[in-house]
PDB file of C-alpha atoms and ligand atoms in Angstrom:
ATOM      1  CA  MET A   9     -28.196 -17.138   2.352  1.00  0.00           C
ATOM      2  CA  LEU A  10     -25.188 -15.835   0.399  1.00  0.00           C
ATOM      3  CA  ASN A  11     -26.977 -15.418  -3.022  1.00  0.00           C
ATOM      4  CA  LEU A  12     -23.612 -14.422  -4.692  1.00  0.00           C
ATOM      5  CA  GLU A  13     -23.663 -17.069  -7.543  1.00  0.00           C
ATOM      6  CA  GLY A  14     -23.915 -15.363 -10.927  1.00  0.00           C
ATOM      7  CA  LYS A  15     -23.161 -11.891  -9.231  1.00  0.00           C
ATOM      8  CA  ILE A  16     -20.689  -9.503 -11.074  1.00  0.00           C
ATOM      9  CA  ALA A  17     -18.030  -7.940  -8.946  1.00  0.00           C
ATOM     10  CA  LEU A  18     -15.259  -5.601  -9.585  1.00  0.00           C
ATOM     11  CA  VAL A  19     -12.029  -5.879  -7.350  1.00  0.00           C
ATOM     12  CA  THR A  20      -9.544  -3.173  -7.722  1.00  0.00           C
ATOM     13  CA  GLY A  21      -5.904  -4.074  -6.707  1.00  0.00           C
ATOM     14  CA  GLY A  22      -7.045  -7.604  -6.967  1.00  0.00           C
ATOM     15  CA  GLY A  23      -3.439  -9.007  -8.083  1.00  0.00           C
ATOM     16  CA  ALA A  24      -1.855  -9.150  -4.439  1.00  0.00           C
ATOM     17  CA  GLY A  25      -2.773  -9.303  -0.883  1.00  0.00           C
ATOM     18  CA  MET A  26      -6.442  -8.730   0.304  1.00  0.00           C
ATOM     19  CA  GLY A  27      -7.542  -8.042  -3.025  1.00  0.00           C
ATOM     20  CA  ARG A  28      -6.610 -11.159  -4.414  1.00  0.00           C
ATOM     21  CA  ALA A  29      -7.817 -13.151  -1.503  1.00  0.00           C
ATOM     22  CA  ILE A  30     -11.241 -11.285  -2.088  1.00  0.00           C
ATOM     23  CA  ALA A  31     -11.094 -12.011  -5.840  1.00  0.00           C
ATOM     24  CA  GLU A  32     -10.502 -15.450  -5.515  1.00  0.00           C
ATOM     25  CA  ALA A  33     -12.944 -15.993  -2.746  1.00  0.00           C
ATOM     26  CA  PHE A  34     -15.728 -14.435  -4.779  1.00  0.00           C
ATOM     27  CA  GLY A  35     -14.807 -16.923  -7.425  1.00  0.00           C
ATOM     28  CA  GLY A  36     -15.230 -19.811  -5.134  1.00  0.00           C
ATOM     29  CA  GLN A  37     -18.788 -18.587  -4.517  1.00  0.00           C
ATOM     30  CA  GLY A  38     -19.597 -18.629  -8.293  1.00  0.00           C
ATOM     31  CA  VAL A  39     -19.108 -14.546  -8.796  1.00  0.00           C
ATOM     32  CA  ARG A  40     -17.915 -13.366 -12.190  1.00  0.00           C
ATOM     33  CA  VAL A  41     -14.891 -11.547 -11.175  1.00  0.00           C
ATOM     34  CA  ILE A  42     -13.290  -8.372 -12.656  1.00  0.00           C
ATOM     35  CA  VAL A  43      -9.955  -7.325 -11.496  1.00  0.00           C
ATOM     36  CA  ALA A  44      -8.308  -3.885 -11.934  1.00  0.00           C
ATOM     37  CA  GLU A  45      -4.732  -4.182 -11.435  1.00  0.00           C
ATOM     38  CA  ILE A  46      -1.812  -1.768 -12.102  1.00  0.00           C
ATOM     39  CA  ASP A  47       1.058  -4.574 -12.172  1.00  0.00           C
ATOM     40  CA  PRO A  48       0.944  -6.633 -15.282  1.00  0.00           C
ATOM     41  CA  ALA A  49       2.629  -9.604 -13.521  1.00  0.00           C
ATOM     42  CA  ARG A  50       0.194  -9.589 -10.822  1.00  0.00           C
ATOM     43  CA  ALA A  51      -2.682  -9.335 -13.254  1.00  0.00           C
ATOM     44  CA  GLU A  52      -1.492 -12.325 -15.280  1.00  0.00           C
ATOM     45  CA  ALA A  53      -1.087 -14.388 -12.118  1.00  0.00           C
ATOM     46  CA  VAL A  54      -4.519 -13.749 -10.828  1.00  0.00           C
ATOM     47  CA  ARG A  55      -5.960 -14.316 -14.279  1.00  0.00           C
ATOM     48  CA  VAL A  56      -4.319 -17.789 -14.363  1.00  0.00           C
ATOM     49  CA  ALA A  57      -5.593 -18.758 -10.996  1.00  0.00           C
ATOM     50  CA  LEU A  58      -8.947 -17.630 -11.807  1.00  0.00           C
ATOM     51  CA  ASP A  59      -8.803 -19.558 -14.952  1.00  0.00           C
ATOM     52  CA  ASP A  60      -7.637 -22.610 -13.312  1.00  0.00           C
ATOM     53  CA  ALA A  61     -10.360 -22.228 -10.624  1.00  0.00           C
ATOM     54  CA  LYS A  62     -12.770 -21.991 -13.728  1.00  0.00           C
ATOM     55  CA  VAL A  63     -14.065 -18.548 -12.492  1.00  0.00           C
ATOM     56  CA  ASP A  64     -15.632 -16.269 -15.348  1.00  0.00           C
ATOM     57  CA  ASN A  65     -13.115 -13.448 -15.121  1.00  0.00           C
ATOM     58  CA  LEU A  66     -12.034 -10.168 -16.773  1.00  0.00           C
ATOM     59  CA  VAL A  67      -8.506  -9.063 -15.737  1.00  0.00           C
ATOM     60  CA  GLU A  68      -7.281  -5.644 -16.736  1.00  0.00           C
ATOM     61  CA  VAL A  69      -4.328  -3.768 -16.232  1.00  0.00           C
ATOM     62  CA  VAL A  70      -5.523  -0.326 -14.909  1.00  0.00           C
ATOM     63  CA  ASP A  71      -4.208   2.378 -12.735  1.00  0.00           C
ATOM     64  CA  VAL A  72      -7.282   3.301 -10.672  1.00  0.00           C
ATOM     65  CA  ARG A  73      -6.059   6.889 -10.296  1.00  0.00           C
ATOM     66  CA  ASP A  74      -6.493   7.395 -14.034  1.00  0.00           C
ATOM     67  CA  ALA A  75     -10.053   8.481 -14.857  1.00  0.00           C
ATOM     68  CA  GLY A  76      -9.450   7.697 -18.566  1.00  0.00           C
ATOM     69  CA  GLN A  77      -8.636   4.120 -17.776  1.00  0.00           C
ATOM     70  CA  VAL A  78     -11.296   3.632 -15.536  1.00  0.00           C
ATOM     71  CA  ALA A  79     -13.903   4.963 -17.944  1.00  0.00           C
ATOM     72  CA  ALA A  80     -12.355   2.338 -20.580  1.00  0.00           C
ATOM     73  CA  LEU A  81     -12.807  -0.523 -18.136  1.00  0.00           C
ATOM     74  CA  ALA A  82     -16.579   0.782 -17.274  1.00  0.00           C
ATOM     75  CA  GLY A  83     -16.904   0.275 -21.111  1.00  0.00           C
ATOM     76  CA  LYS A  84     -15.395  -3.035 -21.156  1.00  0.00           C
ATOM     77  CA  ILE A  85     -17.796  -4.553 -18.098  1.00  0.00           C
ATOM     78  CA  ALA A  86     -20.958  -2.892 -20.084  1.00  0.00           C
ATOM     79  CA  ASP A  87     -20.085  -4.738 -22.954  1.00  0.00           C
ATOM     80  CA  ARG A  88     -19.075  -8.081 -21.377  1.00  0.00           C
ATOM     81  CA  PHE A  89     -21.418  -8.163 -18.338  1.00  0.00           C
ATOM     82  CA  GLY A  90     -23.928  -5.447 -18.892  1.00  0.00           C
ATOM     83  CA  GLY A  91     -23.796  -4.411 -15.311  1.00  0.00           C
ATOM     84  CA  LEU A  92     -22.178  -4.508 -11.841  1.00  0.00           C
ATOM     85  CA  ASP A  93     -23.549  -5.914  -8.505  1.00  0.00           C
ATOM     86  CA  ILE A  94     -20.343  -5.522  -6.227  1.00  0.00           C
ATOM     87  CA  LEU A  95     -17.531  -3.035  -6.104  1.00  0.00           C
ATOM     88  CA  VAL A  96     -14.473  -3.616  -3.833  1.00  0.00           C
ATOM     89  CA  ASN A  97     -12.516  -0.406  -3.673  1.00  0.00           C
ATOM     90  CA  ASN A  98      -9.274  -2.020  -2.484  1.00  0.00           C
ATOM     91  CA  VAL A  99      -6.279  -0.157  -3.689  1.00  0.00           C
ATOM     92  CA  GLY A 100      -4.566   1.782  -0.992  1.00  0.00           C
ATOM     93  CA  ASP A 101      -0.937   2.227  -0.240  1.00  0.00           C
ATOM     94  CA  PHE A 102       1.234   3.971   2.456  1.00  0.00           C
ATOM     95  CA  MET A 103       3.829   4.465  -0.474  1.00  0.00           C
ATOM     96  CA  GLY A 104       6.769   4.148   2.091  1.00  0.00           C
ATOM     97  CA  ILE A 105       6.037   7.504   3.070  1.00  0.00           C
ATOM     98  CA  VAL A 106       6.528   7.608   6.779  1.00  0.00           C
ATOM     99  CA  GLY A 107       7.680  10.439   9.163  1.00  0.00           C
ATOM    100  CA  PRO A 108       6.611  13.473  11.046  1.00  0.00           C
ATOM    101  CA  PHE A 109       4.003  15.595   9.415  1.00  0.00           C
ATOM    102  CA  ALA A 110       6.042  18.671   9.880  1.00  0.00           C
ATOM    103  CA  ASN A 111       8.594  17.103   7.501  1.00  0.00           C
ATOM    104  CA  SER A 112       5.794  15.961   4.858  1.00  0.00           C
ATOM    105  CA  THR A 113       5.654  17.794   1.391  1.00  0.00           C
ATOM    106  CA  PRO A 114       2.482  18.794  -0.467  1.00  0.00           C
ATOM    107  CA  GLU A 115       3.657  16.433  -3.444  1.00  0.00           C
ATOM    108  CA  GLN A 116       3.619  13.578  -0.905  1.00  0.00           C
ATOM    109  CA  TRP A 117       0.039  14.712   0.288  1.00  0.00           C
ATOM    110  CA  ASP A 118      -0.988  14.420  -3.446  1.00  0.00           C
ATOM    111  CA  ILE A 119       0.571  11.002  -4.060  1.00  0.00           C
ATOM    112  CA  LEU A 120      -1.269   9.805  -0.823  1.00  0.00           C
ATOM    113  CA  TYR A 121      -4.528  11.318  -1.982  1.00  0.00           C
ATOM    114  CA  GLN A 122      -4.599   9.745  -5.357  1.00  0.00           C
ATOM    115  CA  VAL A 123      -3.843   6.286  -3.966  1.00  0.00           C
ATOM    116  CA  ASN A 124      -5.854   6.067  -0.815  1.00  0.00           C
ATOM    117  CA  LEU A 125      -8.827   8.271  -1.717  1.00  0.00           C
ATOM    118  CA  LYS A 126      -9.101   9.899  -5.042  1.00  0.00           C
ATOM    119  CA  HIS A 127      -9.375   6.492  -7.011  1.00  0.00           C
ATOM    120  CA  MET A 128     -12.469   5.747  -4.854  1.00  0.00           C
ATOM    121  CA  PHE A 129     -14.140   8.664  -6.272  1.00  0.00           C
ATOM    122  CA  ILE A 130     -13.107   7.819  -9.619  1.00  0.00           C
ATOM    123  CA  VAL A 131     -13.930   4.251  -9.763  1.00  0.00           C
ATOM    124  CA  THR A 132     -17.147   4.522  -7.795  1.00  0.00           C
ATOM    125  CA  HIS A 133     -18.541   7.426 -10.021  1.00  0.00           C
ATOM    126  CA  ALA A 134     -17.618   5.597 -13.097  1.00  0.00           C
ATOM    127  CA  MET A 135     -19.224   2.219 -11.933  1.00  0.00           C
ATOM    128  CA  LEU A 136     -22.335   3.625 -10.365  1.00  0.00           C
ATOM    129  CA  PRO A 137     -24.373   3.631 -13.527  1.00  0.00           C
ATOM    130  CA  LEU A 138     -23.529  -0.048 -14.002  1.00  0.00           C
ATOM    131  CA  MET A 139     -24.284  -0.753 -10.345  1.00  0.00           C
ATOM    132  CA  ARG A 140     -27.618   1.165 -10.711  1.00  0.00           C
ATOM    133  CA  LYS A 141     -28.620  -0.739 -13.944  1.00  0.00           C
ATOM    134  CA  SER A 142     -28.104  -3.886 -12.024  1.00  0.00           C
ATOM    135  CA  SER A 143     -30.185  -2.942  -9.001  1.00  0.00           C
ATOM    136  CA  ALA A 144     -32.990  -1.702 -11.288  1.00  0.00           C
ATOM    137  CA  ASP A 145     -33.593  -4.850 -12.797  1.00  0.00           C
ATOM    138  CA  SER A 146     -35.803  -6.598 -10.135  1.00  0.00           C
ATOM    139  CA  SER A 147     -34.256 -10.105 -10.641  1.00  0.00           C
ATOM    140  CA  ARG A 148     -31.045  -8.649  -9.497  1.00  0.00           C
ATOM    141  CA  ARG A 149     -32.073  -5.988  -6.891  1.00  0.00           C
ATOM    142  CA  GLY A 150     -29.439  -4.924  -4.504  1.00  0.00           C
ATOM    143  CA  GLY A 151     -25.772  -3.959  -4.773  1.00  0.00           C
ATOM    144  CA  SER A 152     -22.765  -3.712  -2.593  1.00  0.00           C
ATOM    145  CA  ILE A 153     -19.686  -1.284  -2.452  1.00  0.00           C
ATOM    146  CA  ILE A 154     -16.992  -2.177  -0.132  1.00  0.00           C
ATOM    147  CA  ASN A 155     -14.310   0.245   0.611  1.00  0.00           C
ATOM    148  CA  VAL A 156     -11.085  -0.881   2.039  1.00  0.00           C
ATOM    149  CA  SER A 157      -9.813   1.703   4.680  1.00  0.00           C
ATOM    150  CA  SER A 158      -7.404   1.077   7.626  1.00  0.00           C
ATOM    151  CA  ILE A 159      -7.744   0.647  11.307  1.00  0.00           C
ATOM    152  CA  GLU A 160      -5.463   3.614  11.217  1.00  0.00           C
ATOM    153  CA  GLY A 161      -8.617   5.736   9.851  1.00  0.00           C
ATOM    154  CA  PHE A 162     -10.045   5.057  13.551  1.00  0.00           C
ATOM    155  CA  ARG A 163      -7.054   5.780  15.591  1.00  0.00           C
ATOM    156  CA  GLY A 164      -4.016   7.894  15.590  1.00  0.00           C
ATOM    157  CA  ILE A 165      -0.986   6.883  13.519  1.00  0.00           C
ATOM    158  CA  PRO A 166       2.256   8.812  14.476  1.00  0.00           C
ATOM    159  CA  GLY A 167       4.263   9.094  11.200  1.00  0.00           C
ATOM    160  CA  GLY A 168       1.498   8.505   8.846  1.00  0.00           C
ATOM    161  CA  VAL A 169      -0.719  11.635   9.735  1.00  0.00           C
ATOM    162  CA  VAL A 170      -1.895  12.222   5.828  1.00  0.00           C
ATOM    163  CA  TYR A 171      -2.293   8.474   5.136  1.00  0.00           C
ATOM    164  CA  GLY A 172      -4.459   8.118   8.482  1.00  0.00           C
ATOM    165  CA  ALA A 173      -6.330  11.317   7.419  1.00  0.00           C
ATOM    166  CA  PHE A 174      -7.402   9.887   4.225  1.00  0.00           C
ATOM    167  CA  LYS A 175      -8.131   6.675   5.639  1.00  0.00           C
ATOM    168  CA  ALA A 176     -10.527   8.222   7.991  1.00  0.00           C
ATOM    169  CA  ALA A 177     -12.072  10.209   5.064  1.00  0.00           C
ATOM    170  CA  ILE A 178     -13.271   6.985   3.752  1.00  0.00           C
ATOM    171  CA  THR A 179     -15.775   6.478   6.593  1.00  0.00           C
ATOM    172  CA  GLY A 180     -17.233   9.943   5.622  1.00  0.00           C
ATOM    173  CA  PHE A 181     -17.568   8.817   1.934  1.00  0.00           C
ATOM    174  CA  THR A 182     -19.079   5.424   3.132  1.00  0.00           C
ATOM    175  CA  GLN A 183     -21.734   7.129   5.294  1.00  0.00           C
ATOM    176  CA  SER A 184     -22.817   9.622   2.926  1.00  0.00           C
ATOM    177  CA  LEU A 185     -22.860   7.276  -0.036  1.00  0.00           C
ATOM    178  CA  ALA A 186     -24.762   4.763   1.854  1.00  0.00           C
ATOM    179  CA  VAL A 187     -27.695   7.209   2.839  1.00  0.00           C
ATOM    180  CA  GLU A 188     -27.667   8.406  -0.962  1.00  0.00           C
ATOM    181  CA  LEU A 189     -28.004   5.117  -2.335  1.00  0.00           C
ATOM    182  CA  GLY A 190     -29.953   3.398   0.376  1.00  0.00           C
ATOM    183  CA  ARG A 191     -33.292   3.905  -1.679  1.00  0.00           C
ATOM    184  CA  GLU A 192     -31.871   2.231  -4.855  1.00  0.00           C
ATOM    185  CA  GLY A 193     -30.849  -0.878  -2.680  1.00  0.00           C
ATOM    186  CA  ILE A 194     -27.184  -0.436  -3.016  1.00  0.00           C
ATOM    187  CA  ARG A 195     -25.119  -0.872   0.130  1.00  0.00           C
ATOM    188  CA  VAL A 196     -22.193   0.755   1.135  1.00  0.00           C
ATOM    189  CA  ASN A 197     -19.662  -0.127   3.700  1.00  0.00           C
ATOM    190  CA  THR A 198     -16.031  -0.163   4.977  1.00  0.00           C
ATOM    191  CA  ILE A 199     -13.463  -3.105   6.098  1.00  0.00           C
ATOM    192  CA  ALA A 200     -10.756  -1.394   8.441  1.00  0.00           C
ATOM    193  CA  PRO A 201      -7.933  -3.911   8.683  1.00  0.00           C
ATOM    194  CA  GLU A 202      -5.331  -3.908  11.226  1.00  0.00           C
ATOM    195  CA  THR A 203      -1.814  -5.076  10.139  1.00  0.00           C
ATOM    196  CA  THR A 204      -2.286  -7.786   7.857  1.00  0.00           C
ATOM    197  CA  ASP A 205       0.638  -9.929   6.156  1.00  0.00           C
ATOM    198  CA  THR A 206       0.306  -8.855   2.413  1.00  0.00           C
ATOM    199  CA  GLU A 207       2.883  -8.132  -0.351  1.00  0.00           C
ATOM    200  CA  GLN A 208       2.714  -4.530   0.703  1.00  0.00           C
ATOM    201  CA  VAL A 209       3.083  -5.109   4.449  1.00  0.00           C
ATOM    202  CA  GLN A 210       5.300  -8.101   5.287  1.00  0.00           C
ATOM    203  CA  VAL A 211       4.930  -7.904   8.802  1.00  0.00           C
ATOM    204  CA  THR A 212       5.983 -11.151   9.902  1.00  0.00           C
ATOM    205  CA  ASN A 213       9.129 -10.864   7.695  1.00  0.00           C
ATOM    206  CA  TRP A 214       9.769  -7.723   9.334  1.00  0.00           C
ATOM    207  CA  THR A 215       9.504  -8.675  12.959  1.00  0.00           C
ATOM    208  CA  ASN A 216      12.417  -9.832  14.322  1.00  0.00           C
ATOM    209  CA  PRO A 217      12.000 -13.786  15.302  1.00  0.00           C
ATOM    210  CA  LYS A 218      12.919 -12.935  18.921  1.00  0.00           C
ATOM    211  CA  TYR A 219      10.130 -10.360  19.312  1.00  0.00           C
ATOM    212  CA  ARG A 220       7.257 -12.525  17.490  1.00  0.00           C
ATOM    213  CA  ASP A 221       5.790 -13.810  20.771  1.00  0.00           C
ATOM    214  CA  HIS A 222       5.017 -10.030  21.581  1.00  0.00           C
ATOM    215  CA  THR A 223       2.130 -10.155  18.563  1.00  0.00           C
ATOM    216  CA  GLU A 224       0.093 -12.754  20.431  1.00  0.00           C
ATOM    217  CA  ARG A 225       0.433 -10.831  23.503  1.00  0.00           C
ATOM    218  CA  TRP A 226      -0.695  -7.680  22.001  1.00  0.00           C
ATOM    219  CA  ILE A 227      -3.629  -8.288  19.633  1.00  0.00           C
ATOM    220  CA  PRO A 228      -6.351 -10.226  21.487  1.00  0.00           C
ATOM    221  CA  LEU A 229      -6.952 -12.581  18.884  1.00  0.00           C
ATOM    222  CA  GLY A 230      -3.279 -13.451  19.026  1.00  0.00           C
ATOM    223  CA  ARG A 231      -2.058 -12.931  15.499  1.00  0.00           C
ATOM    224  CA  PHE A 232      -1.496 -10.391  12.624  1.00  0.00           C
ATOM    225  CA  GLY A 233      -4.285 -10.646   9.799  1.00  0.00           C
ATOM    226  CA  VAL A 234      -4.008 -12.557   6.964  1.00  0.00           C
ATOM    227  CA  PRO A 235      -5.585 -12.152   3.384  1.00  0.00           C
ATOM    228  CA  ARG A 236      -8.196 -14.490   4.074  1.00  0.00           C
ATOM    229  CA  ASP A 237      -9.525 -12.395   6.784  1.00  0.00           C
ATOM    230  CA  ALA A 238     -10.422  -9.743   4.584  1.00  0.00           C
ATOM    231  CA  ALA A 239     -11.947 -12.231   2.014  1.00  0.00           C
ATOM    232  CA  GLY A 240     -14.468 -13.321   4.920  1.00  0.00           C
ATOM    233  CA  CYS A 241     -15.456  -9.818   5.577  1.00  0.00           C
ATOM    234  CA  ALA A 242     -15.924  -9.055   2.059  1.00  0.00           C
ATOM    235  CA  ILE A 243     -18.253 -12.047   1.475  1.00  0.00           C
ATOM    236  CA  PHE A 244     -20.321 -11.028   4.419  1.00  0.00           C
ATOM    237  CA  LEU A 245     -20.721  -7.503   3.044  1.00  0.00           C
ATOM    238  CA  ALA A 246     -21.111  -8.591  -0.515  1.00  0.00           C
ATOM    239  CA  SER A 247     -23.970 -11.223   0.355  1.00  0.00           C
ATOM    240  CA  ASP A 248     -27.392 -11.329   1.585  1.00  0.00           C
ATOM    241  CA  LEU A 249     -25.975 -12.162   4.872  1.00  0.00           C
ATOM    242  CA  SER A 250     -25.479  -8.290   5.162  1.00  0.00           C
ATOM    243  CA  ALA A 251     -28.725  -7.443   3.607  1.00  0.00           C
ATOM    244  CA  TRP A 252     -29.778  -4.972   6.447  1.00  0.00           C
ATOM    245  CA  VAL A 253     -26.253  -3.501   6.542  1.00  0.00           C
ATOM    246  CA  THR A 254     -25.178  -0.192   5.295  1.00  0.00           C
ATOM    247  CA  GLY A 255     -22.863   3.020   6.007  1.00  0.00           C
ATOM    248  CA  THR A 256     -20.830   1.049   8.649  1.00  0.00           C
ATOM    249  CA  THR A 257     -17.330  -0.440   9.187  1.00  0.00           C
ATOM    250  CA  ILE A 258     -16.030  -3.765   9.920  1.00  0.00           C
ATOM    251  CA  HIS A 259     -12.947  -3.330  12.178  1.00  0.00           C
ATOM    252  CA  MET A 260     -11.001  -6.534  10.999  1.00  0.00           C
ATOM    253  CA  ASP A 261      -8.329  -6.304  13.471  1.00  0.00           C
ATOM    254  CA  GLY A 262      -8.204  -9.139  15.880  1.00  0.00           C
ATOM    255  CA  GLY A 263      -9.861  -6.868  18.870  1.00  0.00           C
ATOM    256  CA  ALA A 264      -6.911  -4.419  18.484  1.00  0.00           C
ATOM    257  CA  LEU A 265      -8.962  -1.379  18.516  1.00  0.00           C
ATOM    258  CA  ALA A 266     -11.106  -2.491  21.344  1.00  0.00           C
ATOM    259  CA  ALA A 267      -7.837  -3.209  23.370  1.00  0.00           C
ATOM    260  CA  ALA A 268      -6.216   0.064  22.711  1.00  0.00           C
ATOM    261  CA  GLY A 269      -3.288   0.355  24.546  1.00  0.00           C
ATOM    262  CA  TRP A 270      -3.869  -2.898  26.533  1.00  0.00           C
ATOM    263  CA  TYR A 271      -1.737  -5.929  26.271  1.00  0.00           C
ATOM    264  CA  ARG A 272      -0.597  -8.948  28.008  1.00  0.00           C
ATOM    265  CA  THR A 273       2.708  -9.100  29.897  1.00  0.00           C
ATOM    266  CA  PRO A 274       5.176 -12.091  29.269  1.00  0.00           C
ATOM    267  CA  ALA A 275       3.568 -13.357  32.609  1.00  0.00           C
ATOM    268  CA  GLY A 276       0.088 -13.314  30.724  1.00  0.00           C
ATOM    269  CA  GLN A 277      -1.286 -10.459  32.941  1.00  0.00           C
ATOM    270  CA  TRP A 278      -3.103  -7.560  31.144  1.00  0.00           C
ATOM    271  CA  THR A 279      -1.541  -3.942  31.551  1.00  0.00           C
ATOM    272  CA  ASN A 280      -1.904  -0.696  29.624  1.00  0.00           C
ATOM    273  CA  MET A 281       1.510   0.621  31.350  1.00  0.00           C
ATOM    274  CA  PRO A 282       4.882   0.664  29.691  1.00  0.00           C
ATOM    275  CA  VAL A 283       6.659  -2.673  29.916  1.00  0.00           C
ATOM    276  CA  ILE A 284       7.662  -2.988  33.539  1.00  0.00           C
ATOM    277  CA  ALA A 285       8.335  -5.865  35.793  1.00  0.00           C
ATOM    278  CA  ASP A 286       6.806  -4.943  38.938  1.00  0.00           C
ATOM    279  CA  LYS A 287       4.841  -1.721  39.058  1.00  0.00           C
ATOM    280  CA  GLY A 288       1.775  -0.051  37.489  1.00  0.00           C
ATOM    281  CA  LEU A 289      -1.715  -1.253  36.771  1.00  0.00           C
ATOM    282  CA  ILE A 290      -1.378  -5.261  36.252  1.00  0.00           C
ATOM    283  CA  PHE A 291      -4.817  -7.352  36.102  1.00  0.00           C
TER     284      PHE A 291
HETATM  285  N1  LIG B  20      -1.832  -5.021   4.721  1.00  0.00           N
HETATM  286  C1  LIG B  20      -2.019  -3.990   5.975  1.00  0.00           C
HETATM  287  O1  LIG B  20      -1.367  -4.321   6.935  1.00  0.00           O
HETATM  288  C2  LIG B  20      -3.102  -3.107   5.650  1.00  0.00           C
HETATM  289  C3  LIG B  20      -3.525  -2.424   6.977  1.00  0.00           C
HETATM  290  C4  LIG B  20      -4.449  -1.451   6.632  1.00  0.00           C
HETATM  291  C5  LIG B  20      -5.116  -1.353   5.530  1.00  0.00           C
HETATM  292  N2  LIG B  20      -4.653  -1.860   4.492  1.00  0.00           N
HETATM  293  C6  LIG B  20      -5.213  -1.503   3.491  1.00  0.00           C
HETATM  294  O2  LIG B  20      -5.879  -2.702   2.547  1.00  0.00           O
HETATM  295  C7  LIG B  20      -5.872  -2.466   1.346  1.00  0.00           C
HETATM  296  C8  LIG B  20      -5.064  -3.618   0.456  1.00  0.00           C
HETATM  297  O3  LIG B  20      -3.617  -3.796   1.153  1.00  0.00           O
HETATM  298  P1  LIG B  20      -2.636  -4.911   0.954  1.00  0.00           P
HETATM  299  O4  LIG B  20      -1.789  -4.709   1.916  1.00  0.00           O
HETATM  300  O5  LIG B  20      -3.590  -5.985   0.401  1.00  0.00           O
HETATM  301  O6  LIG B  20      -1.996  -4.197  -0.317  1.00  0.00           O
HETATM  302  P2  LIG B  20      -1.030  -4.897  -1.412  1.00  0.00           P
HETATM  303  O7  LIG B  20      -0.147  -3.561  -1.793  1.00  0.00           O
HETATM  304  O8  LIG B  20      -0.356  -6.141  -0.851  1.00  0.00           O
HETATM  305  O9  LIG B  20      -1.709  -5.247  -2.609  1.00  0.00           O
HETATM  306  C9  LIG B  20      -2.595  -4.167  -3.408  1.00  0.00           C
HETATM  307  C10 LIG B  20      -2.517  -4.487  -4.990  1.00  0.00           C
HETATM  308  O10 LIG B  20      -3.104  -3.212  -5.506  1.00  0.00           O
HETATM  309  C11 LIG B  20      -2.393  -2.965  -6.651  1.00  0.00           C
HETATM  310  N3  LIG B  20      -2.429  -1.424  -6.841  1.00  0.00           N
HETATM  311  C12 LIG B  20      -1.829  -0.433  -6.163  1.00  0.00           C
HETATM  312  N4  LIG B  20      -1.930   0.683  -6.834  1.00  0.00           N
HETATM  313  C13 LIG B  20      -2.999   0.347  -7.836  1.00  0.00           C
HETATM  314  C14 LIG B  20      -3.621   1.315  -8.802  1.00  0.00           C
HETATM  315  N5  LIG B  20      -3.222   2.558  -8.781  1.00  0.00           N
HETATM  316  N6  LIG B  20      -4.455   0.879  -9.658  1.00  0.00           N
HETATM  317  C15 LIG B  20      -4.411  -0.509  -9.581  1.00  0.00           C
HETATM  318  N7  LIG B  20      -3.987  -1.277  -8.719  1.00  0.00           N
HETATM  319  C16 LIG B  20      -3.114  -0.945  -7.847  1.00  0.00           C
HETATM  320  C17 LIG B  20      -0.961  -3.375  -6.191  1.00  0.00           C
HETATM  321  O11 LIG B  20      -0.186  -3.608  -7.527  1.00  0.00           O
HETATM  322  C18 LIG B  20      -1.306  -4.545  -5.584  1.00  0.00           C
HETATM  323  O12 LIG B  20      -1.398  -5.807  -6.283  1.00  0.00           O
HETATM  324  C19 LIG B  20      -5.369  -1.051   1.016  1.00  0.00           C
HETATM  325  O13 LIG B  20      -6.349  -0.119   0.864  1.00  0.00           O
HETATM  326  C20 LIG B  20      -4.525  -0.882   2.281  1.00  0.00           C
HETATM  327  O14 LIG B  20      -4.304   0.441   2.417  1.00  0.00           O
HETATM  328  C21 LIG B  20      -3.612  -2.641   4.526  1.00  0.00           C
END
């Protein structure tokens, strides 16, 4: 049902975190994997891992914010593979920029724009001719673009207003592009993760051990995300399992968005009130 064997996929930021998990999971399904990664050491590490797993791969050190570098990568993909079936626009970063919107600067807005939204335009624009070429071949028909957003694009994020705005914009990009490309058999969807343990967000390390039990009461599925969760969503969206799914979002969030402000008290009851011992709405 997957029909991924022999497909060609590009994963941006595939040297760490969710991108690396997606790249390796694709490789495990017989996908030929291209990784665009800005960090040379991470690029080398994922190349070695893919080689060791006998995955046909092309790992390039590329800054996806740079249209020239991305165009050069498209040329290499054309020469080596002749087309592209799957594109995962995974790069994104809050860049350590946290604080009230009133204190943010135009320079910070630009930094966040480049790394959370503009690269999706650059990479998708550069790779579309290759994806169209693959999809126009009746034996390969169908393509999948997967944009990695954030659950913060679907709720407010105080202290991350500009980051949240660009993540929310990915929803619009996904929907409109899905409509444009539907006739060509190229699907476009979004994965929106809740807090996930990665190199960028080392949430378990950052949580004081004495408060770690909070997590299992706050997130309905009882834990933070792990990169493998993103890999599962990406396999679904890349494969024929989702052949009739386009223009939509998988909230990869352990149920956190559905729960909104609801969480369990230490006694295991549900509340949407501040932490209180004996007052408020307790279910
Ligand atoms: N981890 C989380 O809690 C979380 C939550 C919501 C959304 N996300 C989103 O998920 C995606 C993946 O996040 P992650 O936590 O796995 O990130 P990560 O930082 O752990 O891994 C991202 C990889 O992308 C590379 N990269 C960064 N900028 C690049 C560029 N300009 N060109 C090429 N490569 C570049 C990094 O070197 C790194 O290897 C991002 O879009 C992020 O915004 C993450």
